[in-house]
Amino acid sequence: SQQGEEDPQALSIQEGENATMNCSYKTSINNLQWYRQNSGRGLVHLILIRSNEREKHSGRLRVTLDTSKKSSSLLITASRAADTASYFCATVANTGNQFYFGTGTSLTVIP
Amino acid sequence: DAGITQSPRHKVTETGTPVTLRCHQTENHRYMYWYRQDPGHGLRLIHYSYGVKDTDKGEVSDGYSVSRSKTEDFLLTLESATSSQTSVYFCAISVRGQGAMGTEAFFGQGTRLTVV
């Protein structure tokens, strides 16, 4: 399987705290993406980081990529109750046209 | 939502019956994907299409077939539904005609299929 794996599977934090989730993958990639899924809804794209980038920011999101370790992390700063959702990483290989999704991290932000 | 509509949104069917799920897009994007989502497995690719009548298999294609006779429609068929195919099915598209390279996926709202 080319699926990535997120860690932890579940995370519960207080509002205002930072949330960090990690993604490990197996193959060489063209880019890595993070998505969010609210309960009962489809996935929504958050941020894309290319294989030649090491860090990227978007609002309260910070993504890092370490291609030597085949891993990425997503940091959500100053979390809000509305950030409660599942978060997935997706990898795109250089040789394909597919998105391979990980198993997801379920984040609960307690008001 | 990039103009993606999945139908039906919910379906209950009996084991052994054929089932077809439809994904419709309004913006003529080239690449379309079918995923299934199961607890503990995340999203797994079933099939994808890179143009009219051009399709390819994903990780979990056994028991599924697809067709794309028009740019806007991508159909997923369970030829003989089994209980293991109970899942939530998502259609997705990628924009800019590049497949997955350098672009994101847009998802439909999902179809919850129960096979009894």
Short mmCIF file of C-alpha atoms in Angstrom, two decimals:
data_model
loop_
_atom_site.label_atom_id
_atom_site.label_comp_id
_atom_site.label_asym_id
_atom_site.label_seq_id
_atom_site.Cartn_x
_atom_site.Cartn_y
_atom_site.Cartn_z
CA SER A 1 0.00 0.00 0.00
CA GLN A 2 1.16 3.50 -0.72
CA GLN A 3 -0.95 4.95 2.02
CA GLY A 4 0.62 7.26 4.51
CA GLU A 5 -0.02 7.01 8.19
CA GLU A 6 -0.93 9.82 10.53
CA ASP A 7 0.08 9.97 14.12
CA PRO A 8 -1.59 10.23 16.56
CA GLN A 9 -4.85 8.59 15.54
CA ALA A 10 -6.71 10.84 17.95
CA LEU A 11 -5.81 14.07 19.70
CA SER A 12 -7.75 16.06 22.29
CA ILE A 13 -6.63 19.55 23.36
CA GLN A 14 -7.97 22.67 25.02
CA GLU A 15 -8.96 25.69 22.97
CA GLY A 16 -6.00 28.00 22.51
CA GLU A 17 -3.41 25.22 22.58
CA ASN A 18 -1.41 24.12 19.58
CA ALA A 19 -2.13 20.85 17.79
CA THR A 20 0.55 18.86 16.02
CA MET A 21 -0.06 15.84 13.85
CA ASN A 22 2.41 13.83 11.85
CA CYS A 23 2.34 11.92 8.60
CA SER A 24 4.76 9.25 7.43
CA TYR A 25 4.82 7.90 3.90
CA LYS A 26 6.67 5.27 1.94
CA THR A 27 7.53 6.42 -1.57
CA SER A 28 9.23 9.36 -3.23
CA ILE A 29 6.81 12.21 -3.72
CA ASN A 30 6.11 15.17 -5.96
CA ASN A 31 4.14 16.93 -3.23
CA LEU A 32 2.32 16.32 0.03
CA GLN A 33 -1.03 17.82 0.94
CA TRP A 34 -3.12 18.16 4.06
CA TYR A 35 -6.90 17.96 4.12
CA ARG A 36 -9.57 18.46 6.71
CA GLN A 37 -12.84 16.55 7.03
CA ASN A 38 -15.72 17.64 9.18
CA SER A 39 -18.09 14.93 10.32
CA GLY A 40 -20.30 13.70 7.49
CA ARG A 41 -18.66 15.90 4.87
CA GLY A 42 -16.14 15.57 2.08
CA LEU A 43 -12.48 16.46 2.46
CA VAL A 44 -11.35 20.05 2.05
CA HIS A 45 -7.84 20.97 0.95
CA LEU A 46 -5.77 22.95 3.46
CA ILE A 47 -2.23 23.27 2.17
CA LEU A 48 0.22 21.78 -0.34
CA ILE A 49 3.97 21.48 0.12
CA ARG A 50 6.25 20.47 -2.71
CA SER A 51 9.11 18.01 -2.36
CA ASN A 52 11.72 20.78 -2.66
CA GLU A 53 10.14 22.82 0.14
CA ARG A 54 10.83 22.30 3.83
CA GLU A 55 8.23 24.51 5.47
CA LYS A 56 5.09 26.33 4.49
CA HIS A 57 2.64 28.58 6.32
CA SER A 58 -0.98 29.44 5.76
CA GLY A 59 -2.75 31.45 8.43
CA ARG A 60 -2.64 29.38 11.62
CA LEU A 61 -1.27 26.35 9.76
CA ARG A 62 2.37 25.42 9.54
CA VAL A 63 3.50 22.40 7.55
CA THR A 64 6.98 20.89 7.49
CA LEU A 65 8.35 18.26 5.18
CA ASP A 66 11.40 16.06 5.66
CA THR A 67 11.87 13.98 2.53
CA SER A 68 14.90 12.17 3.99
CA LYS A 69 12.68 10.81 6.76
CA LYS A 70 9.60 10.59 4.55
CA SER A 71 7.57 12.52 7.05
CA SER A 72 5.53 15.68 7.40
CA SER A 73 3.91 17.51 10.26
CA LEU A 74 0.93 19.82 10.46
CA LEU A 75 0.82 22.38 13.25
CA ILE A 76 -2.38 24.27 14.02
CA THR A 77 -1.67 27.17 16.33
CA ALA A 78 -4.10 28.74 18.79
CA SER A 79 -6.70 26.09 18.14
CA ARG A 80 -10.42 26.80 18.17
CA ALA A 81 -13.42 24.58 18.79
CA ALA A 82 -14.21 24.94 15.08
CA ASP A 83 -10.93 23.15 14.27
CA THR A 84 -12.49 19.93 15.55
CA ALA A 85 -12.31 17.57 12.57
CA SER A 86 -10.29 14.76 11.05
CA TYR A 87 -7.08 15.67 9.27
CA PHE A 88 -5.53 13.66 6.46
CA CYS A 89 -2.26 13.85 4.62
CA ALA A 90 -2.12 12.91 0.95
CA THR A 91 0.95 12.18 -1.11
CA VAL A 92 1.41 12.51 -4.84
CA ALA A 93 4.18 10.51 -6.48
CA ASN A 94 6.33 11.81 -9.32
CA THR A 95 5.23 8.92 -11.49
CA GLY A 96 1.48 8.98 -11.01
CA ASN A 97 -1.67 10.99 -11.14
CA GLN A 98 -3.14 9.71 -7.91
CA PHE A 99 -3.54 11.14 -4.45
CA TYR A 100 -2.74 8.61 -1.73
CA PHE A 101 -4.37 9.44 1.56
CA GLY A 102 -3.31 8.49 5.05
CA THR A 103 -5.47 7.05 7.78
CA GLY A 104 -6.20 10.38 9.46
CA THR A 105 -5.93 12.09 12.83
CA SER A 106 -9.12 12.91 14.69
CA LEU A 107 -8.70 16.26 16.46
CA THR A 108 -11.04 17.40 19.23
CA VAL A 109 -10.68 20.94 20.52
CA ILE A 110 -12.42 21.43 23.84
CA PRO A 111 -13.90 24.91 24.41
CA ASP B 1 -17.20 22.45 -3.93
CA ALA B 2 -15.98 22.76 -7.56
CA GLY B 3 -19.43 21.80 -8.83
CA ILE B 4 -19.29 18.14 -7.81
CA THR B 5 -22.51 16.27 -7.15
CA GLN B 6 -22.75 12.68 -6.00
CA SER B 7 -25.90 10.63 -6.25
CA PRO B 8 -27.47 9.01 -4.44
CA ARG B 9 -26.31 10.36 -1.08
CA HIS B 10 -27.54 7.29 0.77
CA LYS B 11 -28.37 3.81 -0.43
CA VAL B 12 -29.22 0.49 1.15
CA THR B 13 -28.97 -2.52 -1.10
CA GLU B 14 -29.01 -6.28 -0.83
CA THR B 15 -26.04 -8.57 -1.24
CA GLY B 16 -25.60 -9.72 -4.83
CA THR B 17 -27.35 -6.79 -6.47
CA PRO B 18 -25.58 -4.37 -8.82
CA VAL B 19 -25.26 -0.78 -7.68
CA THR B 20 -24.19 2.30 -9.61
CA LEU B 21 -23.03 5.52 -8.01
CA ARG B 22 -22.80 8.69 -10.02
CA CYS B 23 -20.39 11.59 -9.83
CA HIS B 24 -21.24 14.68 -11.84
CA GLN B 25 -19.06 17.75 -12.31
CA THR B 26 -19.99 20.99 -13.99
CA GLU B 27 -16.54 22.38 -14.87
CA ASN B 28 -15.12 19.88 -17.42
CA HIS B 29 -12.09 18.85 -15.38
CA ARG B 30 -10.10 16.02 -16.87
CA TYR B 31 -9.21 13.96 -13.79
CA MET B 32 -11.83 12.28 -11.64
CA TYR B 33 -11.39 9.80 -8.79
CA TRP B 34 -13.44 7.36 -6.73
CA TYR B 35 -12.40 6.64 -3.15
CA ARG B 36 -13.90 4.61 -0.36
CA GLN B 37 -13.54 5.61 3.28
CA ASP B 38 -13.57 3.08 6.07
CA PRO B 39 -12.65 3.41 9.75
CA GLY B 40 -9.01 2.59 10.30
CA HIS B 41 -8.22 2.67 6.60
CA GLY B 42 -8.66 6.30 5.71
CA LEU B 43 -9.41 6.90 2.04
CA ARG B 44 -8.42 4.31 -0.50
CA LEU B 45 -8.45 4.83 -4.25
CA ILE B 46 -10.76 2.55 -6.21
CA HIS B 47 -10.46 3.84 -9.78
CA TYR B 48 -9.64 7.07 -11.49
CA SER B 49 -10.16 8.60 -14.91
CA TYR B 50 -7.96 10.92 -16.94
CA GLY B 51 -10.39 11.54 -19.77
CA VAL B 52 -13.43 10.23 -21.58
CA LYS B 53 -13.14 6.45 -21.75
CA ASP B 54 -9.70 6.61 -20.10
CA THR B 55 -9.64 4.94 -16.71
CA ASP B 56 -7.18 3.12 -14.49
CA LYS B 57 -7.30 0.99 -11.36
CA GLY B 58 -6.46 2.11 -7.87
CA GLU B 59 -5.51 0.20 -4.73
CA VAL B 60 -8.86 -1.51 -4.11
CA SER B 61 -10.46 -2.01 -7.52
CA ASP B 62 -11.61 -5.63 -7.17
CA GLY B 63 -15.40 -5.87 -7.39
CA TYR B 64 -15.73 -2.40 -8.89
CA SER B 65 -15.92 -1.08 -12.43
CA VAL B 66 -16.13 2.47 -13.75
CA SER B 67 -17.22 4.22 -16.88
CA ARG B 68 -16.79 7.70 -18.24
CA SER B 69 -18.68 8.30 -21.45
CA LYS B 70 -18.91 12.06 -20.93
CA THR B 71 -16.43 14.47 -19.35
CA GLU B 72 -18.89 15.48 -16.67
CA ASP B 73 -19.95 12.03 -15.45
CA PHE B 74 -17.91 9.30 -13.75
CA LEU B 75 -19.88 6.23 -12.75
CA LEU B 76 -18.83 3.62 -10.20
CA THR B 77 -20.52 0.21 -10.40
CA LEU B 78 -20.47 -2.52 -7.84
CA GLU B 79 -21.13 -5.48 -10.04
CA SER B 80 -22.46 -7.74 -7.28
CA ALA B 81 -22.54 -5.92 -3.97
CA THR B 82 -21.06 -7.60 -0.89
CA SER B 83 -21.18 -6.61 2.77
CA SER B 84 -17.47 -5.73 2.61
CA GLN B 85 -18.39 -2.94 0.21
CA THR B 86 -20.44 -1.17 2.86
CA SER B 87 -18.63 2.13 3.03
CA VAL B 88 -18.73 5.82 2.32
CA TYR B 89 -17.78 6.56 -1.26
CA PHE B 90 -16.25 9.86 -2.32
CA CYS B 91 -15.75 11.27 -5.74
CA ALA B 92 -12.98 13.80 -6.30
CA ILE B 93 -11.58 15.86 -9.11
CA SER B 94 -8.29 17.60 -9.63
CA VAL B 95 -8.13 20.86 -11.51
CA ARG B 96 -5.73 22.41 -14.02
CA GLY B 97 -5.56 19.24 -16.11
CA GLN B 98 -2.39 18.04 -14.43
CA GLY B 99 -3.71 15.06 -12.57
CA ALA B 100 -2.36 15.18 -9.06
CA MET B 101 0.81 17.13 -9.87
CA GLY B 102 0.95 20.44 -8.07
CA THR B 103 -2.76 20.71 -7.53
CA GLU B 104 -5.30 19.76 -4.96
CA ALA B 105 -8.30 17.45 -5.01
CA PHE B 106 -11.87 18.68 -4.59
CA PHE B 107 -14.33 16.28 -3.08
CA GLY B 108 -18.01 15.60 -3.37
CA GLN B 109 -20.20 15.18 -0.31
CA GLY B 110 -20.04 11.40 -0.33
CA THR B 111 -22.43 8.48 -0.75
CA ARG B 112 -23.13 6.25 2.21
CA LEU B 113 -23.73 2.73 0.91
CA THR B 114 -24.97 -0.09 3.10
CA VAL B 115 -25.05 -3.64 1.77
CA VAL B 116 -27.30 -5.95 3.79
#
